[in-house]
GROMACS .gro file of C-alpha atoms in nm:
model
  284
    1UNK     CA    1   0.000   0.000   0.000
    2UNK     CA    2   0.137   0.340  -0.096
    3UNK     CA    3   0.144   0.642   0.134
    4UNK     CA    4  -0.135   0.804  -0.075
    5UNK     CA    5  -0.362   0.499  -0.023
    6UNK     CA    6  -0.282   0.477   0.350
    7UNK     CA    7  -0.386   0.838   0.422
    8UNK     CA    8  -0.764   0.791   0.360
    9UNK     CA    9  -0.761   0.473   0.569
   10UNK     CA   10  -0.601   0.660   0.859
   11UNK     CA   11  -0.855   0.940   0.823
   12UNK     CA   12  -1.138   0.687   0.827
   13UNK     CA   13  -1.000   0.529   1.144
   14UNK     CA   14  -0.980   0.869   1.313
   15UNK     CA   15  -1.339   0.945   1.216
   16UNK     CA   16  -1.460   0.615   1.359
   17UNK     CA   17  -1.265   0.674   1.682
   18UNK     CA   18  -1.409   1.024   1.708
   19UNK     CA   19  -1.762   0.895   1.654
   20UNK     CA   20  -1.713   0.624   1.918
   21UNK     CA   21  -1.580   0.877   2.167
   22UNK     CA   22  -1.873   1.113   2.101
   23UNK     CA   23  -2.115   0.824   2.151
   24UNK     CA   24  -1.952   0.732   2.481
   25UNK     CA   25  -1.977   1.094   2.600
   26UNK     CA   26  -2.346   1.104   2.502
   27UNK     CA   27  -2.411   0.781   2.695
   28UNK     CA   28  -2.236   0.920   3.004
   29UNK     CA   29  -2.444   1.236   2.983
   30UNK     CA   30  -2.766   1.034   2.959
   31UNK     CA   31  -2.660   0.822   3.257
   32UNK     CA   32  -2.569   1.134   3.455
   33UNK     CA   33  -2.912   1.286   3.386
   34UNK     CA   34  -3.072   0.959   3.491
   35UNK     CA   35  -2.876   0.948   3.818
   36UNK     CA   36  -3.022   1.285   3.918
   37UNK     CA   37  -3.370   1.132   3.918
   38UNK     CA   38  -3.304   0.923   4.229
   39UNK     CA   39  -3.200   1.207   4.464
   40UNK     CA   40  -3.488   1.418   4.333
   41UNK     CA   41  -3.734   1.133   4.389
   42UNK     CA   42  -3.608   1.093   4.746
   43UNK     CA   43  -3.641   1.468   4.801
   44UNK     CA   44  -3.999   1.460   4.675
   45UNK     CA   45  -4.063   1.167   4.909
   46UNK     CA   46  -3.931   1.385   5.190
   47UNK     CA   47  -4.171   1.661   5.085
   48UNK     CA   48  -4.461   1.416   5.067
   49UNK     CA   49  -4.385   1.304   5.422
   50UNK     CA   50  -4.415   1.660   5.547
   51UNK     CA   51  -4.731   1.720   5.345
   52UNK     CA   52  -4.888   1.400   5.475
   53UNK     CA   53  -4.797   1.502   5.830
   54UNK     CA   54  -4.998   1.822   5.784
   55UNK     CA   55  -5.296   1.622   5.660
   56UNK     CA   56  -5.265   1.385   5.957
   57UNK     CA   57  -5.263   1.678   6.198
   58UNK     CA   58  -5.578   1.813   6.033
   59UNK     CA   59  -5.740   1.473   6.095
   60UNK     CA   60  -5.618   1.465   6.459
   61UNK     CA   61  -5.387   1.170   6.383
   62UNK     CA   62  -5.086   1.298   6.573
   63UNK     CA   63  -4.895   0.971   6.589
   64UNK     CA   64  -4.921   0.925   6.213
   65UNK     CA   65  -4.800   1.282   6.166
   66UNK     CA   66  -4.496   1.218   6.385
   67UNK     CA   67  -4.418   0.895   6.200
   68UNK     CA   68  -4.445   1.077   5.865
   69UNK     CA   69  -4.193   1.338   5.984
   70UNK     CA   70  -3.949   1.068   6.093
   71UNK     CA   71  -3.988   0.886   5.760
   72UNK     CA   72  -3.916   1.216   5.585
   73UNK     CA   73  -3.597   1.236   5.792
   74UNK     CA   74  -3.489   0.895   5.667
   75UNK     CA   75  -3.554   0.997   5.306
   76UNK     CA   76  -3.361   1.320   5.362
   77UNK     CA   77  -3.058   1.122   5.485
   78UNK     CA   78  -3.082   0.883   5.189
   79UNK     CA   79  -3.116   1.176   4.950
   80UNK     CA   80  -2.790   1.331   5.067
   81UNK     CA   81  -2.607   0.998   5.075
   82UNK     CA   82  -2.714   0.903   4.721
   83UNK     CA   83  -2.628   1.248   4.586
   84UNK     CA   84  -2.277   1.233   4.735
   85UNK     CA   85  -2.209   0.875   4.623
   86UNK     CA   86  -2.320   0.934   4.265
   87UNK     CA   87  -2.193   1.291   4.233
   88UNK     CA   88  -2.547   1.393   4.137
   89UNK     CA   89  -2.542   1.730   4.310
   90UNK     CA   90  -2.668   2.054   4.160
   91UNK     CA   91  -2.786   2.396   4.272
   92UNK     CA   92  -3.140   2.301   4.175
   93UNK     CA   93  -3.122   1.989   4.392
   94UNK     CA   94  -2.988   2.190   4.687
   95UNK     CA   95  -3.270   2.444   4.666
   96UNK     CA   96  -3.534   2.173   4.621
   97UNK     CA   97  -3.399   1.988   4.922
   98UNK     CA   98  -3.413   2.304   5.133
   99UNK     CA   99  -3.775   2.373   5.036
  100UNK     CA  100  -3.872   2.015   5.119
  101UNK     CA  101  -3.690   2.039   5.453
  102UNK     CA  102  -3.874   2.360   5.539
  103UNK     CA  103  -4.210   2.189   5.490
  104UNK     CA  104  -4.123   1.856   5.652
  105UNK     CA  105  -3.901   1.976   5.937
  106UNK     CA  106  -4.017   2.334   5.988
  107UNK     CA  107  -4.385   2.381   5.909
  108UNK     CA  108  -4.512   2.029   5.984
  109UNK     CA  109  -4.352   1.996   6.332
  110UNK     CA  110  -4.459   2.349   6.421
  111UNK     CA  111  -4.822   2.282   6.329
  112UNK     CA  112  -4.811   1.942   6.500
  113UNK     CA  113  -4.677   2.088   6.826
  114UNK     CA  114  -4.932   2.372   6.816
  115UNK     CA  115  -5.236   2.149   6.771
  116UNK     CA  116  -5.109   1.882   7.010
  117UNK     CA  117  -4.996   2.097   7.304
  118UNK     CA  118  -4.970   2.470   7.231
  119UNK     CA  119  -5.325   2.564   7.135
  120UNK     CA  120  -5.434   2.637   7.497
  121UNK     CA  121  -5.168   2.912   7.517
  122UNK     CA  122  -5.335   3.113   7.240
  123UNK     CA  123  -5.115   3.367   7.064
  124UNK     CA  124  -4.807   3.272   7.266
  125UNK     CA  125  -4.841   2.910   7.154
  126UNK     CA  126  -4.898   3.013   6.794
  127UNK     CA  127  -4.593   3.239   6.806
  128UNK     CA  128  -4.384   2.949   6.940
  129UNK     CA  129  -4.493   2.725   6.652
  130UNK     CA  130  -4.433   2.999   6.395
  131UNK     CA  131  -4.099   3.091   6.552
  132UNK     CA  132  -3.988   2.729   6.521
  133UNK     CA  133  -4.069   2.727   6.148
  134UNK     CA  134  -3.917   3.072   6.091
  135UNK     CA  135  -3.593   2.981   6.270
  136UNK     CA  136  -3.579   2.664   6.064
  137UNK     CA  137  -3.610   2.867   5.744
  138UNK     CA  138  -3.330   3.097   5.857
  139UNK     CA  139  -3.116   2.796   5.951
  140UNK     CA  140  -3.161   2.643   5.604
  141UNK     CA  141  -3.084   2.971   5.427
  142UNK     CA  142  -2.768   3.022   5.631
  143UNK     CA  143  -2.656   2.667   5.563
  144UNK     CA  144  -2.700   2.711   5.186
  145UNK     CA  145  -2.477   3.018   5.169
  146UNK     CA  146  -2.212   2.875   5.404
  147UNK     CA  147  -2.206   2.513   5.289
  148UNK     CA  148  -1.884   2.561   5.086
  149UNK     CA  149  -1.685   2.737   5.361
  150UNK     CA  150  -1.787   2.551   5.676
  151UNK     CA  151  -1.596   2.266   5.837
  152UNK     CA  152  -1.775   1.950   5.720
  153UNK     CA  153  -1.731   1.794   6.065
  154UNK     CA  154  -1.957   2.046   6.235
  155UNK     CA  155  -2.291   2.222   6.193
  156UNK     CA  156  -2.335   2.585   6.295
  157UNK     CA  157  -2.663   2.583   6.484
  158UNK     CA  158  -2.889   2.287   6.554
  159UNK     CA  159  -2.979   2.119   6.220
  160UNK     CA  160  -3.348   2.153   6.142
  161UNK     CA  161  -3.399   1.774   6.096
  162UNK     CA  162  -3.269   1.719   6.450
  163UNK     CA  163  -3.506   1.982   6.589
  164UNK     CA  164  -3.797   1.823   6.403
  165UNK     CA  165  -3.696   1.480   6.536
  166UNK     CA  166  -3.720   1.613   6.894
  167UNK     CA  167  -4.079   1.723   6.828
  168UNK     CA  168  -4.179   1.404   6.645
  169UNK     CA  169  -4.033   1.166   6.903
  170UNK     CA  170  -4.192   1.371   7.182
  171UNK     CA  171  -4.533   1.318   7.023
  172UNK     CA  172  -4.467   0.946   6.987
  173UNK     CA  173  -4.355   0.929   7.349
  174UNK     CA  174  -4.659   1.117   7.477
  175UNK     CA  175  -4.888   0.933   7.232
  176UNK     CA  176  -5.246   1.067   7.217
  177UNK     CA  177  -5.233   1.243   7.556
  178UNK     CA  178  -5.044   1.564   7.635
  179UNK     CA  179  -4.930   1.417   7.967
  180UNK     CA  180  -4.595   1.247   8.034
  181UNK     CA  181  -4.664   0.881   8.109
  182UNK     CA  182  -4.380   0.636   8.179
  183UNK     CA  183  -4.445   0.267   8.237
  184UNK     CA  184  -4.816   0.332   8.283
  185UNK     CA  185  -4.778   0.610   8.540
  186UNK     CA  186  -4.855   0.974   8.477
  187UNK     CA  187  -4.548   1.160   8.600
  188UNK     CA  188  -4.626   1.505   8.458
  189UNK     CA  189  -4.982   1.641   8.420
  190UNK     CA  190  -5.095   1.776   8.080
  191UNK     CA  191  -5.074   2.143   8.185
  192UNK     CA  192  -4.712   2.117   8.297
  193UNK     CA  193  -4.619   1.906   7.993
  194UNK     CA  194  -4.773   2.160   7.756
  195UNK     CA  195  -4.577   2.439   7.925
  196UNK     CA  196  -4.262   2.232   7.876
  197UNK     CA  197  -4.341   2.190   7.507
  198UNK     CA  198  -4.391   2.568   7.480
  199UNK     CA  199  -4.052   2.642   7.630
  200UNK     CA  200  -3.894   2.361   7.427
  201UNK     CA  201  -4.017   2.507   7.098
  202UNK     CA  202  -3.865   2.844   7.179
  203UNK     CA  203  -3.541   2.676   7.286
  204UNK     CA  204  -3.520   2.465   6.969
  205UNK     CA  205  -3.578   2.773   6.755
  206UNK     CA  206  -3.302   2.960   6.936
  207UNK     CA  207  -3.057   2.670   6.899
  208UNK     CA  208  -3.123   2.651   6.525
  209UNK     CA  209  -3.026   3.014   6.465
  210UNK     CA  210  -2.746   3.020   6.723
  211UNK     CA  211  -2.374   2.994   6.652
  212UNK     CA  212  -2.345   2.684   6.869
  213UNK     CA  213  -2.157   2.403   6.693
  214UNK     CA  214  -2.286   2.048   6.662
  215UNK     CA  215  -2.093   1.740   6.558
  216UNK     CA  216  -2.184   1.617   6.212
  217UNK     CA  217  -2.219   1.245   6.148
  218UNK     CA  218  -2.072   1.304   5.801
  219UNK     CA  219  -1.732   1.362   5.959
  220UNK     CA  220  -1.723   1.028   6.139
  221UNK     CA  221  -1.475   0.781   5.988
  222UNK     CA  222  -1.683   0.465   5.968
  223UNK     CA  223  -1.420   0.264   5.782
  224UNK     CA  224  -1.156   0.299   6.052
  225UNK     CA  225  -1.093   0.007   6.285
  226UNK     CA  226  -1.261   0.054   6.620
  227UNK     CA  227  -1.223  -0.126   6.955
  228UNK     CA  228  -1.442  -0.429   7.002
  229UNK     CA  229  -1.614  -0.252   7.292
  230UNK     CA  230  -1.774  -0.015   7.042
  231UNK     CA  231  -1.964  -0.306   6.889
  232UNK     CA  232  -2.084  -0.432   7.226
  233UNK     CA  233  -2.191  -0.079   7.319
  234UNK     CA  234  -2.393  -0.051   6.999
  235UNK     CA  235  -2.562  -0.384   7.067
  236UNK     CA  236  -2.647  -0.272   7.419
  237UNK     CA  237  -2.789   0.053   7.281
  238UNK     CA  238  -3.008  -0.141   7.038
  239UNK     CA  239  -3.142  -0.355   7.322
  240UNK     CA  240  -3.222  -0.044   7.524
  241UNK     CA  241  -3.402   0.114   7.228
  242UNK     CA  242  -3.603  -0.204   7.172
  243UNK     CA  243  -3.714  -0.207   7.539
  244UNK     CA  244  -3.879   0.138   7.522
  245UNK     CA  245  -3.818   0.282   7.174
  246UNK     CA  246  -4.018   0.606   7.192
  247UNK     CA  247  -3.866   0.719   7.522
  248UNK     CA  248  -3.510   0.626   7.422
  249UNK     CA  249  -3.534   0.793   7.081
  250UNK     CA  250  -3.675   1.108   7.238
  251UNK     CA  251  -3.396   1.121   7.495
  252UNK     CA  252  -3.136   1.054   7.224
  253UNK     CA  253  -3.248   1.349   7.010
  254UNK     CA  254  -3.281   1.573   7.316
  255UNK     CA  255  -2.928   1.471   7.411
  256UNK     CA  256  -2.801   1.572   7.067
  257UNK     CA  257  -2.984   1.906   7.090
  258UNK     CA  258  -2.818   1.972   7.426
  259UNK     CA  259  -2.476   1.847   7.316
  260UNK     CA  260  -2.399   2.175   7.139
  261UNK     CA  261  -2.445   2.402   7.443
  262UNK     CA  262  -2.267   2.147   7.666
  263UNK     CA  263  -1.960   2.160   7.439
  264UNK     CA  264  -1.934   2.535   7.503
  265UNK     CA  265  -1.916   2.497   7.882
  266UNK     CA  266  -1.575   2.562   8.041
  267UNK     CA  267  -1.544   2.220   8.205
  268UNK     CA  268  -1.602   2.047   7.869
  269UNK     CA  269  -1.345   2.262   7.691
  270UNK     CA  270  -1.086   2.175   7.955
  271UNK     CA  271  -1.172   1.808   7.923
  272UNK     CA  272  -1.174   1.796   7.541
  273UNK     CA  273  -1.021   2.111   7.390
  274UNK     CA  274  -1.158   2.209   7.051
  275UNK     CA  275  -0.933   2.249   6.752
  276UNK     CA  276  -0.877   2.580   6.578
  277UNK     CA  277  -1.132   2.510   6.305
  278UNK     CA  278  -1.400   2.450   6.565
  279UNK     CA  279  -1.318   2.757   6.773
  280UNK     CA  280  -1.339   3.005   6.486
  281UNK     CA  281  -1.677   3.013   6.317
  282UNK     CA  282  -1.712   3.197   5.985
  283UNK     CA  283  -1.891   3.528   5.992
  284UNK     CA  284  -2.253   3.545   5.879
   0.00000   0.00000   0.00000
């Protein structure tokens, strides 16, 4: 074969290679667009959970409303995990997730707490429920503008899903009555319990908009080797949860909500000093 005859063959091979490469790029783009459907579907499931919770509150089905909020929390966690694993993150997805979180973890818990325990307080109870939702909205907005500059190991302010989980597990613990009943005995009458819910809603709202730092589970290194005692501790914790799940879950989320302020106390700082990244929070 002469050099003149070999030139067209080489050109044809380059064309075929170029076409194959363009086809592969097109397939990857189609797959990438398809991957975005799963996080979006999970986000819409989160939104549906919050919407269903509002319907359940309207029908006086408070336990179902609390369960719907907790299911929305699970979908919210799965949404973020899937988006990070697949790289299917976008500005549209971030904004959609924030709007769904506002409904499911801001509006729905606020309305649930108002109808369940705050209605007797009139305007003060309504203000507590609205303040909870408003602080949640502010918390989400602040997170969106600071998400690229914050230390991934910590949250600034109580995360709104954690605040909503406190409200939802409280309703499950108290069931259909606004009194605190443990092992069949009424320990706190409904009036005192409702006052506690009122103060708790104001406190949760304050913690969401505060500069208090909370440990993020995203920063935990799950793949590292841990002592065998960690496994036995987890098994013991599961047994405790199974014995009285609503009470234990409520106490667990309350403990997380209080962990931020406790970390700021002098005795805790002396015991476990914070690193430089934790001490200096970025400006608003």
